[in-house]
Coordinates of C-alpha atoms and ligand atoms in Angstrom, one line a residue:
M293 CA -21.4 25.4 -2.5
S294 CA -18.1 27.1 -1.7
R295 CA -14.8 25.1 -1.7
L296 CA -14.9 25.5 2.1
D297 CA -18.4 24.0 2.2
L298 CA -17.3 21.1 -0.1
F299 CA -14.2 20.4 2.0
I300 CA -16.2 20.4 5.3
A301 CA -18.8 18.2 3.7
R302 CA -16.2 15.7 2.7
M303 CA -14.6 15.6 6.1
V304 CA -18.0 15.2 7.9
S305 CA -19.0 12.5 5.4
Q306 CA -15.8 10.5 5.8
R307 CA -16.0 10.4 9.5
A308 CA -19.8 9.6 9.4
C309 CA -19.3 6.8 6.9
I310 CA -16.2 5.4 8.5
D311 CA -18.0 5.2 11.9
H312 CA -21.0 3.6 10.3
A313 CA -19.0 1.1 8.4
V314 CA -16.9 0.1 11.4
A315 CA -20.1 -0.5 13.3
L316 CA -21.6 -2.6 10.5
T317 CA -18.4 -4.8 10.3
R318 CA -17.7 -5.0 14.0
G319 CA -18.3 -8.8 14.0
M320 CA -15.8 -9.4 11.2
A321 CA -12.1 -10.3 11.9
G322 CA -10.5 -9.6 8.5
P323 CA -8.0 -6.8 8.0
V324 CA -8.8 -3.1 7.3
F325 CA -7.3 -1.3 4.4
E326 CA -6.7 2.5 4.2
L327 CA -6.0 3.5 0.6
G328 CA -4.2 6.9 0.5
L329 CA -2.6 7.9 3.8
G330 CA -2.1 11.6 2.9
N331 CA -1.9 13.6 6.2
G332 CA -3.2 10.6 8.1
R333 CA -6.3 12.1 9.4
T334 CA -8.8 9.3 8.4
Y335 CA -6.1 6.7 9.3
H336 CA -5.8 8.3 12.8
H337 CA -9.5 8.2 13.2
M338 CA -9.8 4.5 12.1
V339 CA -7.0 3.7 14.7
E340 CA -9.2 5.4 17.3
V341 CA -12.3 3.4 16.5
I342 CA -11.0 0.1 15.4
K343 CA -9.4 -1.7 18.2
S344 CA -9.5 -5.5 17.3
R345 CA -8.5 -5.5 13.6
D346 CA -5.2 -4.9 11.8
I347 CA -5.2 -1.7 9.7
Y348 CA -2.9 -1.7 6.7
V349 CA -2.1 1.5 4.7
F350 CA -1.5 1.7 1.0
E351 CA 0.4 4.7 -0.1
R352 CA 3.0 5.6 -2.8
A353 CA 5.0 8.0 -0.5
V354 CA 4.5 8.4 3.2
A355 CA 4.4 12.0 4.3
S356 CA 1.8 11.9 7.2
H357 CA 1.7 13.8 10.5
P358 CA 4.1 12.1 12.9
D359 CA 1.0 11.2 15.2
S360 CA -0.6 9.5 12.1
T361 CA 2.3 7.5 10.7
P362 CA 1.6 3.7 10.7
P363 CA 4.1 1.1 11.6
T364 CA 6.4 0.3 8.6
D365 CA 5.2 -3.4 8.7
H366 CA 1.7 -2.2 8.2
V367 CA 2.4 0.0 5.0
L368 CA 2.1 -1.3 1.4
L369 CA 4.4 1.2 -0.1
G370 CA 4.0 2.0 -3.8
D371 CA 1.3 2.5 -6.4
V372 CA -2.0 0.9 -5.6
F373 CA -2.1 -0.6 -9.2
E374 CA 0.9 -2.7 -8.0
T375 CA 0.2 -3.1 -4.2
L376 CA -3.5 -4.1 -4.4
P377 CA -2.8 -7.2 -6.5
Q378 CA 0.1 -8.0 -4.1
A379 CA -2.3 -7.7 -1.2
L380 CA -4.8 -10.1 -2.7
A381 CA -1.9 -12.6 -2.9
R382 CA -0.9 -11.9 0.7
F383 CA -4.3 -11.6 2.5
G384 CA -6.7 -13.3 0.2
P385 CA -10.3 -12.2 -0.2
N386 CA -10.7 -11.4 3.6
A387 CA -10.8 -7.6 4.1
S388 CA -13.5 -6.6 6.3
L389 CA -13.4 -2.9 5.4
V390 CA -11.6 -0.8 2.8
H391 CA -11.5 3.0 3.0
A392 CA -10.3 5.0 0.0
D393 CA -9.5 8.6 -0.3
L394 CA -7.1 8.6 -3.3
G395 CA -8.5 11.4 -5.4
G396 CA -7.0 14.9 -6.1
H397 CA -8.8 18.1 -7.4
N398 CA -9.7 16.9 -10.9
A399 CA -13.3 15.3 -10.9
T400 CA -12.8 13.7 -14.4
K401 CA -9.4 12.2 -13.5
N402 CA -10.8 11.0 -10.1
D403 CA -13.7 9.2 -12.0
Q404 CA -11.4 7.5 -14.3
F405 CA -9.1 6.4 -11.4
A406 CA -12.2 5.0 -9.6
R407 CA -13.1 3.1 -12.7
D408 CA -9.6 1.7 -13.0
V409 CA -9.1 0.7 -9.3
S410 CA -12.5 -0.7 -8.7
P411 CA -11.7 -4.2 -10.2
L412 CA -8.6 -4.3 -8.0
V413 CA -10.5 -3.6 -4.7
E414 CA -13.5 -5.8 -5.4
P415 CA -11.7 -9.2 -4.9
L416 CA -10.0 -8.1 -1.6
L417 CA -13.3 -8.0 0.3
A418 CA -14.8 -10.8 2.2
P419 CA -18.4 -11.4 1.7
G420 CA -20.4 -8.9 3.7
G421 CA -17.2 -6.6 3.8
L422 CA -17.6 -2.9 3.1
M423 CA -15.9 -0.2 1.1
V424 CA -16.1 3.4 2.0
A425 CA -15.0 5.7 -0.8
S426 CA -14.8 9.5 -1.4
D427 CA -15.5 8.8 -5.1
R428 CA -18.2 6.8 -6.8
M429 CA -16.9 3.3 -7.5
Y430 CA -17.6 0.8 -10.3
F431 CA -18.1 -2.7 -8.9
E432 CA -19.8 -5.8 -10.3
N433 CA -20.7 -7.7 -7.0
L434 CA -21.0 -5.0 -4.5
T435 CA -24.2 -3.2 -3.6
E436 CA -24.4 0.6 -2.7
L437 CA -25.7 1.1 0.9
P438 CA -27.7 4.0 2.3
L439 CA -25.6 6.7 3.9
P440 CA -25.7 7.4 7.6
K441 CA -27.6 10.6 8.5
D442 CA -24.6 12.9 9.0
A443 CA -23.1 12.2 5.6
V444 CA -23.6 14.4 2.6
P445 CA -24.9 12.6 -0.5
G446 CA -22.2 12.6 -3.3
R447 CA -19.4 13.2 -0.9
C448 CA -18.9 9.6 0.3
F449 CA -20.1 6.2 -0.9
I450 CA -20.5 2.9 0.9
Y451 CA -20.6 -0.4 -0.8
Q452 CA -21.1 -4.0 0.5
K453 CA -19.7 -7.2 -1.1
N454 CA -22.6 -9.5 -1.8
T455 CA -22.7 -12.6 0.3
Ligands
SAM133 N1 -7.6 10.5 3.8 C1 -6.3 11.2 4.0 C2 -6.2 12.0 5.2 O1 -7.3 12.0 6.0 O2 -5.2 12.7 5.5 C3 -5.9 12.0 2.7 C4 -5.6 11.3 1.5 S1 -4.9 12.3 0.2 C5 -6.4 13.1 -0.4 C6 -4.6 11.1 -1.1 C7 -3.4 10.2 -0.9 O3 -3.4 9.1 -1.8 C8 -2.1 11.0 -1.2 O4 -1.2 10.8 0.0 C9 -1.5 10.2 -2.4 O5 -0.1 10.1 -2.3 C10 -2.2 8.9 -2.4 N2 -2.2 8.2 -3.7 C11 -2.9 8.9 -4.8 N3 -2.9 8.0 -5.8 C12 -2.1 6.9 -5.4 C13 -1.7 5.7 -6.0 N4 -2.0 5.5 -7.4 N5 -1.0 4.8 -5.3 C14 -0.8 5.0 -4.0 N6 -1.1 6.1 -3.3 C15 -1.9 7.1 -4.0

């Protein structure tokens, strides 16, 4: 696969998995968390498809497209290793959906990051809540779900908190 192929596969998979996870959690009222704003493309998509839940964004430095910049009172600014524990104290174990796209270009570093951040994400989810991630995660009480048909295996992962 060329780098262009890989990039397209990641984008297509993110959209397919976010749409699938939004549909599966439609009956849940808890907040939605976007980990890693970046340009704001996936945040913008989530705003388009999620109408009745608050979306909070975790980002260390906001530099998104102006059309994709969240309201400041919905941004948890700083390193996720500090803001995720703060979010647990603030929101409790009630998140209906967490989407994470925090990785860079180094697969080994991304994997270590996923191992380190997984224990901070797991307690945030409500029973039945979903996590969509661009990297494989390492959870104790979440089950990996099958991908929707448009997603490319290995480019996106969906996990559900056990009830
Ligand atoms: N999904 C986004 C989009 O569609 O535009 C792209 C996200 S970009 C690949 C990853 C983002 O995660 C970057 O903006 C980076 O600053 C943020 N990030 C990476 N590590 C972080 C950390 N430890 N704490 C907070 N934000 C982090």
